[in-house]
Coordinates of N, CA and C and ligand atoms in Angstrom, one line a residue:
X1 N 15.0 19.1 -4.5 CA 14.0 18.1 -4.1 C 13.8 18.2 -2.6
X2 N 12.5 18.1 -2.3 CA 12.0 18.1 -0.9 C 12.5 16.9 -0.1
X3 N 12.9 17.1 1.2 CA 13.4 16.0 2.0 C 12.2 15.2 2.4
X4 N 12.5 14.0 2.9 CA 11.4 13.1 3.4 C 10.7 13.7 4.6
X5 N 11.5 14.3 5.5 CA 11.0 14.9 6.7 C 10.0 16.0 6.3
X6 N 10.4 16.8 5.3 CA 9.5 17.9 4.9 C 8.2 17.4 4.3
X7 N 8.3 16.3 3.5 CA 7.1 15.7 2.9 C 6.2 15.2 3.9
X8 N 6.8 14.5 4.9 CA 6.0 13.9 6.0 C 5.2 15.0 6.8
X9 N 6.0 16.1 7.1 CA 5.4 17.3 7.8 C 4.3 17.9 6.9
X10 N 4.5 18.0 5.6 CA 3.5 18.6 4.7 C 2.3 17.7 4.6
X11 N 2.4 16.4 4.7 CA 1.3 15.4 4.6 C 0.4 15.6 5.9
X12 N 1.1 15.7 7.1 CA 0.3 15.9 8.3 C -0.4 17.3 8.2
X13 N 0.2 18.3 7.8 CA -0.4 19.7 7.7 C -1.6 19.6 6.7
X14 N -1.5 18.9 5.6 CA -2.5 18.7 4.6 C -3.7 18.0 5.3
X15 N -3.5 16.9 6.0 CA -4.6 16.1 6.6 C -5.3 17.0 7.6
X16 N -4.5 17.7 8.5 CA -5.1 18.5 9.6 C -6.0 19.6 8.9
X17 N -5.4 20.3 8.0 CA -6.2 21.4 7.3 C -7.4 20.9 6.7
X18 N -7.4 19.7 6.1 CA -8.5 19.1 5.4 C -9.6 18.7 6.4
X19 N -9.1 18.1 7.5 CA -10.2 17.7 8.5 C -10.8 19.0 9.1
X20 N -10.0 20.0 9.4 CA -10.6 21.2 10.0 C -11.6 21.9 9.0
X21 N -11.2 21.9 7.7 CA -12.1 22.4 6.7 C -13.4 21.7 6.6
X22 N -13.4 20.4 6.6 CA -14.6 19.5 6.6 C -15.5 19.8 7.9
X23 N -14.8 19.9 9.0 CA -15.6 20.1 10.2 C -16.3 21.5 10.2
X24 N -15.5 22.5 9.6 CA -16.1 23.9 9.5 C -17.3 23.8 8.6
X25 N -17.1 23.1 7.4 CA -18.2 23.0 6.4 C -19.4 22.4 7.0
X26 N -19.2 21.3 7.8 CA -20.4 20.6 8.3 C -20.9 21.2 9.7
X27 N -20.2 22.2 10.2 CA -20.5 22.7 11.5 C -20.6 21.6 12.5
X28 N -19.6 20.8 12.5 CA -19.6 19.6 13.4 C -18.2 19.3 13.9
X29 N -18.0 18.7 15.0 CA -16.7 18.4 15.5 C -16.5 16.8 15.4
X30 N -15.5 16.4 14.7 CA -15.3 14.9 14.6 C -14.5 14.5 15.8
X31 N -14.9 13.3 16.4 CA -14.1 12.8 17.5 C -13.2 11.7 17.0
X32 N -13.4 11.2 15.8 CA -12.6 10.1 15.3 C -12.4 10.3 13.8
X33 N -11.2 10.1 13.3 CA -10.9 10.2 11.9 C -10.2 9.0 11.4
X34 N -10.6 8.3 10.4 CA -9.9 7.1 9.9 C -9.3 7.4 8.6
X35 N -8.0 7.0 8.4 CA -7.3 7.3 7.1 C -6.9 5.9 6.6
X36 N -7.2 5.7 5.3 CA -6.8 4.5 4.6 C -5.6 4.9 3.7
X37 N -4.4 4.5 4.1 CA -3.2 4.9 3.4 C -2.5 3.9 2.6
X38 N -2.1 4.2 1.4 CA -1.4 3.3 0.5 C 0.0 3.1 0.9
X39 N 0.3 2.5 2.0 CA 1.6 2.3 2.5 C 1.8 1.1 3.4
X40 N 3.0 0.6 3.5 CA 3.2 -0.5 4.4 C 3.2 0.0 5.8
X41 N 2.3 -0.4 6.7 CA 2.2 0.2 8.0 C 1.9 -0.8 9.0
X42 N 2.3 -0.5 10.3 CA 1.9 -1.3 11.4 C 0.4 -1.1 11.8
X43 N -0.3 -2.3 11.6 CA -1.7 -2.1 11.8 C -2.1 -1.8 13.2
X44 N -1.2 -2.1 14.1 CA -1.5 -1.9 15.6 C -1.3 -0.5 16.0
X45 N -0.2 0.1 15.4 CA 0.2 1.4 16.0 C 0.0 2.6 15.0
X46 N -0.1 2.3 13.7 CA -0.2 3.4 12.8 C 1.2 3.9 12.4
X47 N 2.3 3.2 12.7 CA 3.6 3.6 12.3 C 3.7 3.2 10.9
X48 N 4.1 4.1 10.0 CA 4.3 3.8 8.6 C 5.7 3.4 8.3
X49 N 5.9 2.1 7.9 CA 7.2 1.5 7.7 C 7.9 2.1 6.5
X50 N 7.1 2.2 5.4 CA 7.6 2.6 4.2 C 6.5 3.2 3.3
X51 N 6.7 4.3 2.6 CA 5.7 4.9 1.7 C 6.5 5.5 0.6
X52 N 7.2 4.7 -0.2 CA 8.0 5.2 -1.3 C 7.3 6.2 -2.2
X53 N 6.0 5.9 -2.7 CA 5.4 6.8 -3.6 C 5.0 8.1 -2.9
X54 N 4.8 8.2 -1.6 CA 4.5 9.4 -0.9 C 5.7 10.2 -0.6
X55 N 6.7 9.5 0.0 CA 7.9 10.2 0.7 C 9.2 9.8 0.1
X56 N 9.3 9.1 -1.0 CA 10.6 8.7 -1.6 C 11.0 7.4 -1.2
X57 N 12.0 6.9 -1.9 CA 12.5 5.5 -1.8 C 13.2 5.3 -0.4
X58 N 13.7 6.4 0.2 CA 14.6 6.1 1.3 C 14.0 6.6 2.6
X59 N 12.6 6.5 2.7 CA 12.0 7.1 3.9 C 12.2 6.1 5.1
X60 N 12.3 6.7 6.2 CA 12.4 6.0 7.5 C 11.0 5.7 8.1
X61 N 10.9 4.8 9.0 CA 9.6 4.7 9.7 C 9.1 6.0 10.2
X62 N 7.8 6.2 10.1 CA 7.2 7.5 10.5 C 5.9 7.2 11.4
X63 N 5.9 7.7 12.6 CA 4.8 7.5 13.5 C 3.7 8.5 13.1
X64 N 2.9 8.2 12.1 CA 1.9 9.1 11.6 C 0.8 9.4 12.6
X65 N 0.4 8.3 13.3 CA -0.8 8.5 14.2 C -0.3 9.5 15.4
X66 N 0.9 9.3 15.9 CA 1.4 10.3 16.9 C 1.5 11.7 16.4
X67 N 2.0 11.8 15.1 CA 2.2 13.2 14.6 C 0.8 13.8 14.4
X68 N -0.2 13.1 14.0 CA -1.6 13.7 13.9 C -2.2 14.0 15.2
X69 N -1.9 13.1 16.2 CA -2.5 13.3 17.5 C -1.8 14.5 18.2
X70 N -0.6 14.8 17.9 CA 0.1 16.0 18.4 C -0.5 17.3 17.8
X71 N -0.9 17.2 16.5 CA -1.4 18.3 15.8 C -2.9 18.6 16.2
X72 N -3.7 17.5 16.4 CA -5.1 17.7 16.7 C -5.4 16.6 17.8
X73 N -5.1 16.9 19.1 CA -5.2 15.8 20.1 C -6.6 15.5 20.5
X74 N -7.6 16.4 20.1 CA -9.0 16.1 20.5 C -9.6 15.0 19.6
X75 N -8.8 14.6 18.5 CA -9.4 13.5 17.6 C -8.7 12.2 17.8
X76 N -9.5 11.1 17.8 CA -8.9 9.8 17.8 C -8.6 9.4 16.4
X77 N -7.3 9.2 16.1 CA -6.9 8.9 14.7 C -6.7 7.5 14.5
X78 N -7.3 6.9 13.5 CA -7.1 5.5 13.1 C -6.4 5.5 11.7
X79 N -5.3 4.8 11.7 CA -4.6 4.7 10.4 C -4.6 3.3 9.9
X80 N -5.1 3.0 8.8 CA -5.1 1.6 8.3 C -4.5 1.6 6.8
X81 N -4.0 0.5 6.4 CA -3.6 0.3 5.0 C -4.8 0.4 4.1
X82 N -4.7 0.9 2.9 CA -5.8 1.0 2.0 C -6.3 -0.4 1.6
X83 N -5.5 -1.4 1.4 CA -5.9 -2.7 1.0 C -6.6 -3.4 2.1
X84 N -6.2 -3.1 3.4 CA -6.8 -3.6 4.5 C -8.2 -3.0 4.6
X85 N -8.3 -1.7 4.4 CA -9.7 -1.0 4.5 C -10.6 -1.6 3.5
X86 N -10.2 -1.9 2.3 CA -11.1 -2.4 1.2 C -11.5 -3.8 1.6
X87 N -10.6 -4.6 2.1 CA -10.9 -6.0 2.4 C -12.0 -6.0 3.6
X88 N -11.8 -5.2 4.6 CA -12.7 -5.1 5.7 C -14.1 -4.7 5.2
X89 N -14.1 -3.8 4.2 CA -15.4 -3.3 3.7 C -16.1 -4.5 2.9
X90 N -15.3 -5.2 2.1 CA -15.8 -6.4 1.3 C -16.4 -7.4 2.3
X91 N -15.6 -7.7 3.3 CA -16.0 -8.8 4.3 C -17.3 -8.4 5.0
X92 N -17.4 -7.1 5.3 CA -18.6 -6.6 6.0 C -19.9 -6.5 5.1
X93 N -19.6 -6.3 3.8 CA -20.8 -6.2 2.9 C -21.3 -7.5 2.4
X94 N -20.6 -8.6 2.7 CA -21.1 -9.9 2.2 C -22.5 -10.2 2.9
X95 N -23.3 -10.8 2.0 CA -24.7 -11.1 2.6 C -24.6 -12.5 3.2
X96 N -23.9 -13.4 2.6 CA -23.8 -14.7 3.2 C -22.6 -14.8 4.1
X97 N -22.7 -15.6 5.2 CA -21.6 -15.7 6.2 C -20.2 -16.2 5.5
X98 N -19.2 -15.7 5.9 CA -17.9 -16.0 5.3 C -17.3 -17.2 6.1
X99 N -16.9 -18.2 5.3 CA -16.2 -19.3 5.9 C -14.8 -19.5 5.3
X100 N -13.8 -19.9 6.0 CA -12.5 -20.1 5.5 C -11.8 -18.8 5.4
X101 N -11.1 -18.6 4.2 CA -10.2 -17.4 4.0 C -10.6 -16.7 2.8
X102 N -10.7 -15.4 2.9 CA -11.0 -14.5 1.7 C -9.7 -13.7 1.5
X103 N -9.3 -13.8 0.2 CA -8.0 -12.9 -0.2 C -8.4 -11.9 -1.2
X104 N -7.9 -10.7 -0.9 CA -8.1 -9.6 -1.8 C -6.7 -9.1 -2.4
X105 N -6.5 -9.1 -3.7 CA -5.2 -8.7 -4.3 C -5.4 -7.5 -5.2
X106 N -4.5 -6.5 -5.0 CA -4.6 -5.4 -5.9 C -3.3 -5.4 -6.8
X107 N -3.6 -5.0 -8.0 CA -2.4 -4.8 -9.0 C -2.6 -3.4 -9.6
X108 N -1.7 -2.5 -9.1 CA -1.8 -1.1 -9.6 C -0.3 -0.7 -9.7
X109 N 0.0 0.5 -9.0 CA 1.4 0.9 -9.0 C 2.3 -0.1 -8.3
X110 N 1.7 -0.8 -7.4 CA 2.3 -1.9 -6.7 C 1.3 -3.1 -6.6
X111 N 1.8 -4.1 -5.9 CA 0.9 -5.3 -5.8 C 0.8 -5.6 -4.3
X112 N -0.4 -5.8 -3.8 CA -0.5 -6.1 -2.4 C -1.7 -7.1 -2.2
X113 N -1.7 -7.8 -1.1 CA -2.8 -8.7 -0.8 C -3.1 -8.7 0.6
X114 N -4.4 -9.0 0.9 CA -4.8 -9.2 2.4 C -5.7 -10.4 2.4
X115 N -5.6 -11.1 3.5 CA -6.5 -12.2 3.8 C -7.3 -12.0 5.0
X116 N -8.6 -12.3 4.9 CA -9.5 -12.3 6.0 C -9.7 -13.7 6.5
X117 N -9.5 -14.0 7.8 CA -9.7 -15.3 8.3 C -11.0 -15.3 9.1
X118 N -12.0 -16.2 8.6 CA -13.2 -16.3 9.3 C -13.0 -16.9 10.7
X119 N -12.0 -17.8 10.8 CA -11.7 -18.4 12.1 C -11.3 -17.3 13.1
X120 N -10.6 -16.3 12.7 CA -10.1 -15.2 13.6 C -11.1 -14.1 13.5
X121 N -12.0 -14.0 12.6 CA -12.9 -13.0 12.4 C -12.2 -11.6 12.2
X122 N -11.1 -11.7 11.3 CA -10.4 -10.5 11.1 C -9.2 -10.8 10.2
X123 N -8.3 -9.8 10.1 CA -7.1 -9.9 9.3 C -5.9 -10.2 10.2
X124 N -5.3 -11.4 10.0 CA -4.2 -11.8 10.9 C -3.0 -11.0 10.5
X125 N -2.2 -10.5 11.5 CA -1.0 -9.8 11.1 C 0.2 -10.4 11.9
X126 N 1.4 -10.1 11.4 CA 2.6 -10.7 12.1 C 2.8 -9.9 13.4
X127 N 3.4 -10.6 14.4 CA 3.6 -10.0 15.7 C 4.8 -9.0 15.8
X128 N 5.6 -9.0 14.8 CA 6.8 -8.1 14.9 C 6.5 -6.7 14.3
X129 N 5.9 -6.7 13.1 CA 5.8 -5.4 12.4 C 4.3 -5.0 12.1
X130 N 3.4 -5.9 12.5 CA 2.0 -5.5 12.3 C 1.6 -5.5 10.9
X131 N 2.2 -6.4 10.1 CA 2.0 -6.3 8.6 C 1.4 -7.6 8.2
X132 N 0.8 -7.6 7.0 CA 0.3 -8.8 6.3 C 0.2 -8.5 4.8
X133 N 0.6 -9.4 4.0 CA 0.2 -9.4 2.6 C 1.0 -8.4 1.7
X134 N 2.2 -7.9 2.2 CA 3.0 -7.0 1.4 C 3.8 -7.8 0.4
X135 N 3.1 -8.4 -0.6 CA 3.8 -9.4 -1.5 C 4.5 -8.7 -2.6
X136 N 4.3 -7.4 -2.9 CA 4.9 -6.8 -4.1 C 6.4 -6.7 -4.0
X137 N 7.0 -6.8 -2.8 CA 8.5 -6.7 -2.7 C 9.1 -8.0 -2.4
X138 N 8.4 -9.1 -2.6 CA 9.0 -10.4 -2.5 C 9.9 -10.7 -3.7
X139 N 11.1 -11.2 -3.5 CA 11.9 -11.6 -4.6 C 11.3 -12.8 -5.4
X140 N 11.3 -12.7 -6.7 CA 10.7 -13.7 -7.5 C 11.7 -14.0 -8.7
X141 N 11.5 -15.2 -9.3 CA 12.3 -15.6 -10.5 C 11.3 -15.5 -11.6
X142 N 11.7 -14.7 -12.6 CA 10.8 -14.5 -13.8 C 11.5 -15.0 -15.0
X143 N 10.8 -15.9 -15.8 CA 11.4 -16.3 -17.0 C 10.4 -16.4 -18.1
X144 N 10.8 -16.3 -19.3 CA 9.9 -16.4 -20.5 C 10.7 -17.1 -21.6
X145 N 10.1 -18.2 -22.1 CA 10.7 -19.1 -23.1 C 12.2 -19.4 -22.8
X146 N 12.5 -19.8 -21.6 CA 13.8 -20.2 -21.1 C 14.7 -19.0 -20.9
X147 N 14.3 -17.8 -21.1 CA 15.2 -16.6 -20.9 C 14.8 -16.1 -19.5
X148 N 15.8 -15.9 -18.6 CA 15.5 -15.3 -17.3 C 15.5 -13.8 -17.4
X149 N 14.4 -13.2 -16.9 CA 14.3 -11.7 -16.9 C 14.7 -11.2 -15.6
X150 N 15.4 -10.0 -15.6 CA 15.7 -9.3 -14.4 C 15.0 -7.9 -14.5
X151 N 14.5 -7.4 -13.3 CA 13.8 -6.1 -13.4 C 14.0 -5.4 -12.1
X152 N 14.0 -4.1 -12.1 CA 14.2 -3.2 -10.9 C 12.8 -2.8 -10.4
X153 N 12.6 -3.0 -9.1 CA 11.4 -2.6 -8.4 C 11.4 -1.1 -8.1
X154 N 10.3 -0.4 -8.0 CA 10.3 1.0 -7.7 C 11.0 1.3 -6.4
X155 N 11.1 0.3 -5.5 CA 11.8 0.5 -4.2 C 13.3 0.5 -4.4
X156 N 13.7 0.1 -5.6 CA 15.2 0.1 -5.8 C 15.7 -1.4 -5.8
X157 N 14.9 -2.3 -5.3 CA 15.3 -3.7 -5.2 C 15.3 -4.4 -6.5
X158 N 16.0 -5.5 -6.6 CA 16.1 -6.3 -7.9 C 15.1 -7.5 -7.8
X159 N 14.4 -7.7 -9.0 CA 13.6 -8.9 -9.2 C 12.5 -9.1 -8.1
X160 N 11.9 -8.0 -7.7 CA 10.8 -8.1 -6.8 C 9.5 -8.3 -7.7
X161 N 8.5 -8.9 -7.1 CA 7.3 -9.2 -7.9 C 6.7 -7.9 -8.6
X162 N 6.8 -6.8 -7.9 CA 6.4 -5.5 -8.5 C 7.1 -5.2 -9.9
X163 N 8.3 -5.6 -9.9 CA 9.2 -5.2 -11.1 C 8.6 -5.9 -12.3
X164 N 7.8 -7.0 -12.2 CA 7.3 -7.7 -13.4 C 5.8 -7.6 -13.5
X165 N 5.1 -7.4 -12.4 CA 3.7 -7.6 -12.5 C 2.8 -6.4 -12.0
X166 N 3.5 -5.3 -11.5 CA 2.7 -4.2 -11.2 C 2.2 -3.5 -12.5
X167 N 1.5 -2.4 -12.5 CA 1.1 -1.7 -13.7 C 2.3 -1.4 -14.5
X168 N 3.3 -0.7 -13.9 CA 4.6 -0.4 -14.7 C 5.4 -1.6 -15.0
X169 N 5.4 -2.6 -14.0 CA 6.1 -3.9 -14.2 C 5.5 -4.6 -15.4
X170 N 4.2 -4.6 -15.6 CA 3.6 -5.3 -16.7 C 4.1 -4.7 -18.1
X171 N 4.2 -3.4 -18.1 CA 4.7 -2.7 -19.3 C 6.1 -3.2 -19.6
X172 N 6.9 -3.2 -18.6 CA 8.3 -3.7 -18.8 C 8.3 -5.2 -19.3
X173 N 7.5 -6.0 -18.6 CA 7.5 -7.5 -19.0 C 7.0 -7.7 -20.4
X174 N 6.0 -7.0 -20.8 CA 5.4 -7.2 -22.1 C 6.4 -6.7 -23.2
X175 N 7.1 -5.6 -22.9 CA 8.2 -5.2 -23.9 C 9.2 -6.2 -24.0
X176 N 9.7 -6.8 -22.9 CA 10.7 -7.8 -22.9 C 10.2 -9.1 -23.7
X177 N 8.9 -9.5 -23.3 CA 8.4 -10.7 -24.0 C 8.4 -10.5 -25.5
X178 N 8.0 -9.2 -25.9 CA 7.9 -8.9 -27.4 C 9.3 -9.1 -28.1
X179 N 10.4 -8.5 -27.3 CA 11.7 -8.6 -27.9 C 12.1 -10.1 -28.0
X180 N 11.9 -10.9 -26.9 CA 12.3 -12.3 -26.9 C 11.5 -13.1 -27.9
X181 N 10.2 -12.8 -28.2 CA 9.4 -13.5 -29.2 C 10.0 -13.2 -30.5
X182 N 10.4 -11.9 -30.8 CA 10.9 -11.6 -32.1 C 12.2 -12.3 -32.4
X183 N 13.0 -12.4 -31.2 CA 14.3 -13.2 -31.4 C 14.1 -14.6 -31.7
X184 N 13.1 -15.2 -31.0 CA 12.7 -16.6 -31.3 C 12.3 -16.8 -32.7
X185 N 11.5 -15.9 -33.2 CA 11.0 -16.0 -34.6 C 12.1 -15.9 -35.6
X186 N 13.1 -15.0 -35.3 CA 14.2 -14.8 -36.2 C 15.1 -16.1 -36.3
X187 N 15.2 -16.7 -35.1 CA 16.0 -18.0 -35.1 C 15.3 -19.1 -35.9
X188 N 13.9 -19.1 -35.7 CA 13.2 -20.2 -36.4 C 13.2 -19.8 -37.9
Ligands
ZN1 ZN1 10.5 -3.7 -4.1

């Protein structure tokens, strides 16, 4: 199995090769490249805190922007979370002015949310890690017909929201609900 460091290096090589190929095909030189990455990352610096699906469950923080800048320093690299990128796009495409707060939630391999604040005219982030809306790994209590369910998240943690309500989590929950429903019917 490939190490996390190797996978991160391979990712940087892939991106650099892809950008060079696109520039060659268009006979143009890009001065700025933006990447929307499906990972928890610091919105201010481009440091990826965790990207289990890309680099494994035990990956350490990785300064992706610096790694890309070292490989192709002539380009200004912008790294944003994919949910952030989608919410920015939705907010900008609105015809009517936005007032209050707009929230975008994704349910796929994981669960994430972002909120756009019209008062701040942007996406507020926390001052420590540059994050917002990584709700899939919040611990939750899940029960069905008075039975408490326990599930394992893809990150290895117990009873995180993803364990019950992500794409894979919903499969797990529905199977458990079916078993519990049969048990209740047998008792009745
Ligand atoms: Zn988790």
